[in-house]
PDB file of C-alpha atoms in Angstrom:
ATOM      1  CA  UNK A 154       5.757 -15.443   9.592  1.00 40.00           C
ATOM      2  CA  UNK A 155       3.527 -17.003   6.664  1.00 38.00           C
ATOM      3  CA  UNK A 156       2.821 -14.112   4.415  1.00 40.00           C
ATOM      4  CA  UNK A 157      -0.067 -13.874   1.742  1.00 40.00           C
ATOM      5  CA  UNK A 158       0.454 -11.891  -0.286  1.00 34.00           C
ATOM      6  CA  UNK A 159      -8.962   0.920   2.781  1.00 31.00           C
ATOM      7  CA  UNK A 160     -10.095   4.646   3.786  1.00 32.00           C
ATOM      8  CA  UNK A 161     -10.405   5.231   7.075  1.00 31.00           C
ATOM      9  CA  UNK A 162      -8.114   7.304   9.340  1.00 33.00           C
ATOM     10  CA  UNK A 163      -6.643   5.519  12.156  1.00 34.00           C
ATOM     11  CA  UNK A 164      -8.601   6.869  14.887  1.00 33.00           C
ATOM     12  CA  UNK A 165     -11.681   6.517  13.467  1.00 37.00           C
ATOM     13  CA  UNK A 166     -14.036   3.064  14.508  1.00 38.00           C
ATOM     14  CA  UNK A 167     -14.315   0.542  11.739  1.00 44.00           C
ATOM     15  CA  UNK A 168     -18.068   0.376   9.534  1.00 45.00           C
ATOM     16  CA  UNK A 169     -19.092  -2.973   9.574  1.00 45.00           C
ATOM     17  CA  UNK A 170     -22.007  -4.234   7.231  1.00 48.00           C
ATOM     18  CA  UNK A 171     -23.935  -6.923   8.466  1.00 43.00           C
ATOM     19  CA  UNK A 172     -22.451  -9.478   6.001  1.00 53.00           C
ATOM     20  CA  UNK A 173     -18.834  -8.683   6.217  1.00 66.00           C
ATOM     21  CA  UNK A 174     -17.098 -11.666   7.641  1.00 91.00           C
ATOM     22  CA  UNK A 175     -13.549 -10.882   6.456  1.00 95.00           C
ATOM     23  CA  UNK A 176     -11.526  -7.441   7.185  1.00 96.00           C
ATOM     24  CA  UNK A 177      -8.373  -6.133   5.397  1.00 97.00           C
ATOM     25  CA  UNK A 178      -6.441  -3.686   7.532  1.00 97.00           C
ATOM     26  CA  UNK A 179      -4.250  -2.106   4.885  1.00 97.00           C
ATOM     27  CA  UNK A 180      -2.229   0.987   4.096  1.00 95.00           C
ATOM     28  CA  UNK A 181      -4.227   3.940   2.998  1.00 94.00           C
ATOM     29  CA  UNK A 182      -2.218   3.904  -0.391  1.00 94.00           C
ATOM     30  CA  UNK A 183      -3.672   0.893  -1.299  1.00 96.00           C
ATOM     31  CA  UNK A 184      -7.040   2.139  -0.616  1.00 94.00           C
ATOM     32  CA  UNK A 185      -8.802   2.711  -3.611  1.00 94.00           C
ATOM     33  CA  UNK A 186      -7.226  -0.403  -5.836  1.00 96.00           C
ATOM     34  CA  UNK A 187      -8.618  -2.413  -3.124  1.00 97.00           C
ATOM     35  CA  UNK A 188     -11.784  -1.822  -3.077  1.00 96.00           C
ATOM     36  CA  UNK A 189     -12.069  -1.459  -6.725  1.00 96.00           C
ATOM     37  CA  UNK A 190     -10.600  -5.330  -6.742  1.00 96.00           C
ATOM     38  CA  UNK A 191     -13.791  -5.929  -4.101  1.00 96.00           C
ATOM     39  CA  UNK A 192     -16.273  -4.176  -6.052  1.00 95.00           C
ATOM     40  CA  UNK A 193     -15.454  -5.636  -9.235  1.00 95.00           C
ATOM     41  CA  UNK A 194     -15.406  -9.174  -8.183  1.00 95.00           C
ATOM     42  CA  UNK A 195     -19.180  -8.432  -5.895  1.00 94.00           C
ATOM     43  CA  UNK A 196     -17.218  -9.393  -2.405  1.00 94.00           C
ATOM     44  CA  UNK A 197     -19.676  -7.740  -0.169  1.00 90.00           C
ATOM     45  CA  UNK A 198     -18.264  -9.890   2.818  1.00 93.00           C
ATOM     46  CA  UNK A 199     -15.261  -7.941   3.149  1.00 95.00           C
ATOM     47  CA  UNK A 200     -14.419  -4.565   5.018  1.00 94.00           C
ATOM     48  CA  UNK A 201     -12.022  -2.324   5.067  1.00 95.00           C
ATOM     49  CA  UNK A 202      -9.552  -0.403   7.753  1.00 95.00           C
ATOM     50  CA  UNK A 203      -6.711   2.052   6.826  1.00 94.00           C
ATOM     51  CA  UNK A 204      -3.525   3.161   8.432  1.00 96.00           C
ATOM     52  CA  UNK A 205      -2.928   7.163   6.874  1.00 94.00           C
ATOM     53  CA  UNK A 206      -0.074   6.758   4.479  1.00 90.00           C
ATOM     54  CA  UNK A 207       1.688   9.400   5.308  1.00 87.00           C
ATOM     55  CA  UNK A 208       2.792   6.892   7.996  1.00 91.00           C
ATOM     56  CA  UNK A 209       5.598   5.746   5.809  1.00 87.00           C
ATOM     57  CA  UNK A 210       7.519   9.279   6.932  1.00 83.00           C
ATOM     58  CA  UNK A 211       7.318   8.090  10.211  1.00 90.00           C
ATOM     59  CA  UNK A 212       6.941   4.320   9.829  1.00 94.00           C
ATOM     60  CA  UNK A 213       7.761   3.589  13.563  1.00 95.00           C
ATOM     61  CA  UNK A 214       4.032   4.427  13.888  1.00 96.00           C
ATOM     62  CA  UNK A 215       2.706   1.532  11.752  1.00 97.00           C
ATOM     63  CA  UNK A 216       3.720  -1.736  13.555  1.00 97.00           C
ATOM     64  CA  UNK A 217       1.785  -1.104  16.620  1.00 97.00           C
ATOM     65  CA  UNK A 218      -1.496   0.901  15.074  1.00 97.00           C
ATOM     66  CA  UNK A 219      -1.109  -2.655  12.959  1.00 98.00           C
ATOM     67  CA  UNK A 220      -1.522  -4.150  16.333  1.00 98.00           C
ATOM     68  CA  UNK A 221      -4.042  -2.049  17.710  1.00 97.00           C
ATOM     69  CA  UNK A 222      -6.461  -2.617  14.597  1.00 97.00           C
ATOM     70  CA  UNK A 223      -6.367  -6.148  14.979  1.00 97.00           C
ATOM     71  CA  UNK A 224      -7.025  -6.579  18.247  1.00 97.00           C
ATOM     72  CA  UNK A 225      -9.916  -4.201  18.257  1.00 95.00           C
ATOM     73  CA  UNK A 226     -11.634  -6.323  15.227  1.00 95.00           C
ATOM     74  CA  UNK A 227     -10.302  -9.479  16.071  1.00 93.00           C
ATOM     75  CA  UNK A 228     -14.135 -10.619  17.725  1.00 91.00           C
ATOM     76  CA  UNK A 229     -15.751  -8.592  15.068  1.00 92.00           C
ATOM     77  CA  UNK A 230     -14.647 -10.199  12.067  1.00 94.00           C
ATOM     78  CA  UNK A 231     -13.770 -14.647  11.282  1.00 92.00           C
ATOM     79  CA  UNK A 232     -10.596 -13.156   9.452  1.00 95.00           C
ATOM     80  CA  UNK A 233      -8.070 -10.649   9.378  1.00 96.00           C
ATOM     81  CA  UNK A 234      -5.294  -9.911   6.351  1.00 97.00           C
ATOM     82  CA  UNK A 235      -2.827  -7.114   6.321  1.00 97.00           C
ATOM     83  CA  UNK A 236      -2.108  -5.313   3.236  1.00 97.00           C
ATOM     84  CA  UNK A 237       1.395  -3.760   4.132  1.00 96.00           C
ATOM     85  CA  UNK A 238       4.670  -4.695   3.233  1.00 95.00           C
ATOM     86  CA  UNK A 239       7.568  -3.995   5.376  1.00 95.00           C
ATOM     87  CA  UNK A 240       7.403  -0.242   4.597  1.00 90.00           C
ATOM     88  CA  UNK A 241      10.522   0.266   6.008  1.00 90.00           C
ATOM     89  CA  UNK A 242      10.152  -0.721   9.541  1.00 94.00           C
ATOM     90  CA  UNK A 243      12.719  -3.425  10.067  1.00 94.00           C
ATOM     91  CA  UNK A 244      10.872  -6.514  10.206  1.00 96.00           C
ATOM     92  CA  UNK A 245       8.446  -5.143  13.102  1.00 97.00           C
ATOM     93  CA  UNK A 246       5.469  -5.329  10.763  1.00 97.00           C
ATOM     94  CA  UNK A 247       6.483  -8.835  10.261  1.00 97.00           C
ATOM     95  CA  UNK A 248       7.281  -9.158  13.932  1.00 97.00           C
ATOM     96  CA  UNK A 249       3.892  -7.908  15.474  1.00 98.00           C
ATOM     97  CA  UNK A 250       1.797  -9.838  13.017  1.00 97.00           C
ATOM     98  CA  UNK A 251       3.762 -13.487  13.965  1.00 97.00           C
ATOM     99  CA  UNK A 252       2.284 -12.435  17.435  1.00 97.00           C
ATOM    100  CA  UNK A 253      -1.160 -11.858  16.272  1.00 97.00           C
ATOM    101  CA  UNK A 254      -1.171 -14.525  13.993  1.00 96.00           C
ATOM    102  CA  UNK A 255      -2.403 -12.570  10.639  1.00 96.00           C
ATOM    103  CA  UNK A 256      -0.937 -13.255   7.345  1.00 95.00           C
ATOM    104  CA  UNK A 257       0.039 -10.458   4.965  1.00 96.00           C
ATOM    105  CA  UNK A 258       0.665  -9.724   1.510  1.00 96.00           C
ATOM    106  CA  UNK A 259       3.804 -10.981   0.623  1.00 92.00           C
ATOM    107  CA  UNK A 260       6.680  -8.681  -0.446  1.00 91.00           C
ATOM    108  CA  UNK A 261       8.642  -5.384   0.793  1.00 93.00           C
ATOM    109  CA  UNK A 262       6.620  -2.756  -0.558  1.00 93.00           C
ATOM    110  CA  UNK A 263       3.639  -1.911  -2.758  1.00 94.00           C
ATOM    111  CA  UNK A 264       6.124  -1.307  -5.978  1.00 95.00           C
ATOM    112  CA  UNK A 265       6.777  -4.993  -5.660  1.00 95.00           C
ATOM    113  CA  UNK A 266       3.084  -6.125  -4.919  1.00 94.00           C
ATOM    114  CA  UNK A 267       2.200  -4.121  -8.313  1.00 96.00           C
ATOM    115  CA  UNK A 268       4.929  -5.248 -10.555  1.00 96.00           C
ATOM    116  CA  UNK A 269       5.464  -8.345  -8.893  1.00 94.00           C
ATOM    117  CA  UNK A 270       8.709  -9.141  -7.291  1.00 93.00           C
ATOM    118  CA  UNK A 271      10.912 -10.554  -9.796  1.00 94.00           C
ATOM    119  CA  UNK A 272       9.875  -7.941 -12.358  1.00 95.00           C
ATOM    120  CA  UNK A 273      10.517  -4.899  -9.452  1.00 96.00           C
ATOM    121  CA  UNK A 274      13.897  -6.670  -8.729  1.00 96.00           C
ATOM    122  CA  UNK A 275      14.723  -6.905 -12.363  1.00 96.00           C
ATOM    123  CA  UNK A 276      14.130  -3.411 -12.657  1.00 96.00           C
ATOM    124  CA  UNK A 277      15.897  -2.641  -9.490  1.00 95.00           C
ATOM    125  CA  UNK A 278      19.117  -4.321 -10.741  1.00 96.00           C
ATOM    126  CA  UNK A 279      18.749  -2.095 -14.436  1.00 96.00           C
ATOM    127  CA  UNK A 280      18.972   0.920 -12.625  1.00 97.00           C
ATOM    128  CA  UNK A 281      19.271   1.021  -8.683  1.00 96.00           C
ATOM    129  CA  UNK A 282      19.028   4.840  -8.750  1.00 97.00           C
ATOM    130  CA  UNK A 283      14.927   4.416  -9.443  1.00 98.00           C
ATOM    131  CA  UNK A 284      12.202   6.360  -8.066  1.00 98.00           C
ATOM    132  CA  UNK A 285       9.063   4.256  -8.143  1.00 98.00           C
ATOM    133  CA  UNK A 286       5.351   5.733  -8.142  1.00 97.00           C
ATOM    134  CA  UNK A 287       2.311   4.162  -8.433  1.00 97.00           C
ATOM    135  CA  UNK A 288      -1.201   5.643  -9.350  1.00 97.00           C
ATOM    136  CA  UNK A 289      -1.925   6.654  -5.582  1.00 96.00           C
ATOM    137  CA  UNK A 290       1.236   8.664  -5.121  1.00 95.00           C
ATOM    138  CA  UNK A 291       1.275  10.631  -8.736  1.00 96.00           C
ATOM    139  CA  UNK A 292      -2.103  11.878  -7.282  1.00 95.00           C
ATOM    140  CA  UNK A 293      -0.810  12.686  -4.053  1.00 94.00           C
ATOM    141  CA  UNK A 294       2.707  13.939  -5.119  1.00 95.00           C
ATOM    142  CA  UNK A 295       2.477  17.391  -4.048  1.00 94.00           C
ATOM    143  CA  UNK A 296       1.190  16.289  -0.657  1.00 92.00           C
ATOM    144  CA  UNK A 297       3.327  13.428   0.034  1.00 89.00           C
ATOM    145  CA  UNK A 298       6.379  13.836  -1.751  1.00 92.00           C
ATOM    146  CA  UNK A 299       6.782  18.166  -2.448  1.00 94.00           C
ATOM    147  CA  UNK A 300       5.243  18.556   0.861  1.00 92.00           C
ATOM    148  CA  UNK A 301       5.843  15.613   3.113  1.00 87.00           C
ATOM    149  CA  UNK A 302       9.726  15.847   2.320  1.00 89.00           C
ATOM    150  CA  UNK A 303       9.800  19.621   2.772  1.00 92.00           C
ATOM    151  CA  UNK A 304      10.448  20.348  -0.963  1.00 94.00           C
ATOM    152  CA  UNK A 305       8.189  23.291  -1.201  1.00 94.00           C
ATOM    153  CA  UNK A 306       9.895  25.172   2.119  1.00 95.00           C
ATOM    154  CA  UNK A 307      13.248  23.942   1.399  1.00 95.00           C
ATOM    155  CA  UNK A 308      13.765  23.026  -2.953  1.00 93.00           C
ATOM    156  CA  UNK A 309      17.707  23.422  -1.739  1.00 93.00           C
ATOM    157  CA  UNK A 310      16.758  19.943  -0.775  1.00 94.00           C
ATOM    158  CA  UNK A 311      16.014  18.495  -4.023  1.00 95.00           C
ATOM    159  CA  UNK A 312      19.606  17.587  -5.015  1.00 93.00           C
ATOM    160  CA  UNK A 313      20.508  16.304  -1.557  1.00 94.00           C
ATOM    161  CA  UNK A 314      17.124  14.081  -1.872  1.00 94.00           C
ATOM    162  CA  UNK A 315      17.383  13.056  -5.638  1.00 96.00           C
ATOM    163  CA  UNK A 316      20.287  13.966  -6.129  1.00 94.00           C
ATOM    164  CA  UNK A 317      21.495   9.796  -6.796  1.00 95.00           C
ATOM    165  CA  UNK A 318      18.399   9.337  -8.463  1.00 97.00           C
ATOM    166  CA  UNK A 319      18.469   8.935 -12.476  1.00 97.00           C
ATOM    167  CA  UNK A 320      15.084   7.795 -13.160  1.00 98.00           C
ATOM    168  CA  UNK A 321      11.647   8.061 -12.220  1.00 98.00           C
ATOM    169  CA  UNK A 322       9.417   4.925 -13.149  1.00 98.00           C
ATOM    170  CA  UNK A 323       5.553   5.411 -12.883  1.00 98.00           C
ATOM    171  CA  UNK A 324       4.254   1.564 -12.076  1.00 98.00           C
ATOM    172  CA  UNK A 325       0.726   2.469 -13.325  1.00 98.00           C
ATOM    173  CA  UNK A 326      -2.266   0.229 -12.014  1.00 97.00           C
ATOM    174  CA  UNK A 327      -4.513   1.756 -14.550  1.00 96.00           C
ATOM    175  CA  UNK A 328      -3.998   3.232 -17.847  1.00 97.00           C
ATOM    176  CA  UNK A 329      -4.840   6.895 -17.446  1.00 96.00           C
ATOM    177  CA  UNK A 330      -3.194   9.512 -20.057  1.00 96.00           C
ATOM    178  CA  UNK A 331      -3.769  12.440 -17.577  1.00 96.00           C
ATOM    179  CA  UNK A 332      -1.715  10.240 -14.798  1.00 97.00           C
ATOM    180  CA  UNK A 333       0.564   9.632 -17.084  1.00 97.00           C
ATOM    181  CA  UNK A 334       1.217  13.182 -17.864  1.00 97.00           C
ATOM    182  CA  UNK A 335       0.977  13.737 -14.519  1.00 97.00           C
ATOM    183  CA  UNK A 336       4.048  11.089 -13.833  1.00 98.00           C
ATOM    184  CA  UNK A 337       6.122  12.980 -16.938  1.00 98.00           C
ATOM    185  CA  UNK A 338       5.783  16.605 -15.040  1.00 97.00           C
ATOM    186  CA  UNK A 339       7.097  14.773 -11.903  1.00 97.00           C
ATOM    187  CA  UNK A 340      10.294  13.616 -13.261  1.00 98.00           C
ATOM    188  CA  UNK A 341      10.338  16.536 -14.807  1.00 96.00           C
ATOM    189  CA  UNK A 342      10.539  18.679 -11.839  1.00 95.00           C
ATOM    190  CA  UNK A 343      12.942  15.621  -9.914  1.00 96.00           C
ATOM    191  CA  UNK A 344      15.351  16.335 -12.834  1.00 95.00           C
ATOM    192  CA  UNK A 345      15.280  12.538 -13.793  1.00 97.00           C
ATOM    193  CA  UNK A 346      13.887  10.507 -17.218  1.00 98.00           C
ATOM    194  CA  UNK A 347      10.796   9.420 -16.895  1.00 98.00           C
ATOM    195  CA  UNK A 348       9.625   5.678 -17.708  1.00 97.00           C
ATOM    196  CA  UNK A 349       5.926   3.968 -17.009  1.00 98.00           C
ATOM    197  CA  UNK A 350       4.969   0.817 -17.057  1.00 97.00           C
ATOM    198  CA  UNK A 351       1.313  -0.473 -17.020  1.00 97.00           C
ATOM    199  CA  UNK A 352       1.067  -3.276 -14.140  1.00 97.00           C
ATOM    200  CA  UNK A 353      -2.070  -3.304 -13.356  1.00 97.00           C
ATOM    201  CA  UNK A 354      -2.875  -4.459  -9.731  1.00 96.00           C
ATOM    202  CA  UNK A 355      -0.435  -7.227  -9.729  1.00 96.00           C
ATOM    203  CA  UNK A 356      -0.185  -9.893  -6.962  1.00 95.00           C
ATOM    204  CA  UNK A 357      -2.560  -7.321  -4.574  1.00 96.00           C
ATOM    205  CA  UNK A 358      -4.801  -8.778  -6.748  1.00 96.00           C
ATOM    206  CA  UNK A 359      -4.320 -12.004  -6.102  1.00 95.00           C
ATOM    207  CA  UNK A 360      -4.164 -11.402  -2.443  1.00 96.00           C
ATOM    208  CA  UNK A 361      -7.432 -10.058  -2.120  1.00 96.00           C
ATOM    209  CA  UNK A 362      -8.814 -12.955  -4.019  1.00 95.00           C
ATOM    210  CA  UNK A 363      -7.228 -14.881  -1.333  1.00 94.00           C
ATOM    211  CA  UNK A 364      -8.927 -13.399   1.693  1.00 94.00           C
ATOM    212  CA  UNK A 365     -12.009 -13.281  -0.195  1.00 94.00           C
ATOM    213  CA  UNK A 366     -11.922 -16.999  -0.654  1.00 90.00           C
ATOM    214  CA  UNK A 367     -11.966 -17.978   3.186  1.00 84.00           C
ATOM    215  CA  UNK A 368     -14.683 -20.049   4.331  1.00 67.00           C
ATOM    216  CA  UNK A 369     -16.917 -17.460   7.009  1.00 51.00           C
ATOM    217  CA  UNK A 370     -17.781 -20.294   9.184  1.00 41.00           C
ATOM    218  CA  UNK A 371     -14.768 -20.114  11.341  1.00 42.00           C
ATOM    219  CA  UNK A 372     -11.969 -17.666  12.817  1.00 42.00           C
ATOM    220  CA  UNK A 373      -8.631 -17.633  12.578  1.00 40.00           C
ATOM    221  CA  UNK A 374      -6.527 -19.476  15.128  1.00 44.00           C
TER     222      UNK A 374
END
């Protein structure tokens, strides 16, 4: 598949302005950097559709709500992009979106979108036993990480779950000193060192750019 390279819950329908011509069905992680990259740059011919990211507990989910999403816009919109890496569903992202003919973002995950990949892999090799956050997840750690892995009913579970872990590195798309502090009392409670690096918005940046730059007179194939 050729690969390219906000919040809306999955059952809801998807708002449409009158000018939109392109749509980016994306992960609802990457909501809010996306459409600060759209409002920045004045793209007012792009909308927005979210998967919820708690999906990536149960990413079996996400390949054919992918699907679903783009079929349901596909005579709505003159292009489609998906902002999703593989999230951990064995190539069935990739898979589904061959058949529908979209393009996505290129890489595995949002860690390597952010810091792009040979940076992430670079840090990967350093220290393979790295926990990665990014701005979206330090403000949703309680909910997605504490709660979504059961931490807070079982925190017996914290060694068996971080227990290989020796550092936590907070990939920061913005620089904010309370999300930073924020990242520090994470790692503090995972038991790990803490690190953060300032990214930015990385190559989702340059995928947005990229759908925004389509002509609107025409669909995709």
């Amino acid at each position: 598949m050729k690969t390219m390279s906000f919040t809306i819950d999955a059952t809801q329908p998807v708002s449409r302005d009158r000018a939109e011509r392109t749509l980016i069905v994306c992960c609802g992680a990457l909501a809010r950097e996306i459409r600060a990259l759209i409002s920045a740059n004045g793209w007012d011919h792009i909308g927005i559709c979210c998967l919820p990211a708690i999906w990536h507990n149960t990413p079996a989910r996400i390949p054919e709500a992918l699907r679903s999403r783009i079929r349901e816009n596909r005579d709505r919109f003159e292009h489609i992009f998906v902002a999703y890496g593989d999230c951990g569903t064995g190539g069935r992202i990739d898979q589904v979106l061959r058949e529908e003919g979209v393009e996505r973002i290129e890489g595995p995950h949002c860690y390597s979108f952010y810091a792009t990949q040979a940076v992430f892999d670079a840090m990967a090799q350093d220290e393979p036993g790295t926990f990665y956050l990014s701005d979206y997840l330090l403000r949703s750690f309680e909910r997605l990480i504490v709660k979504g892995l059961g931490l807070d009913r079982h925190p017996d579970m914290l060694g068996m779950v971080f227990g290989r872990y020796r550092r936590l590195v907070y990939l920061a798309q913005t620089d904010d000193e309370h999300l930073a502090e924020c990242g520090r009392r994470a790692a503090k409670r995972l038991g790990l060192a803490y690190e953060r690096r300032l990214t930015g918005y990385g190559q989702l940046a340059t995928f947005v750019s990229l759908a925004a730059m389509q002509p609107r007179n025409r669909r995709p194939e």
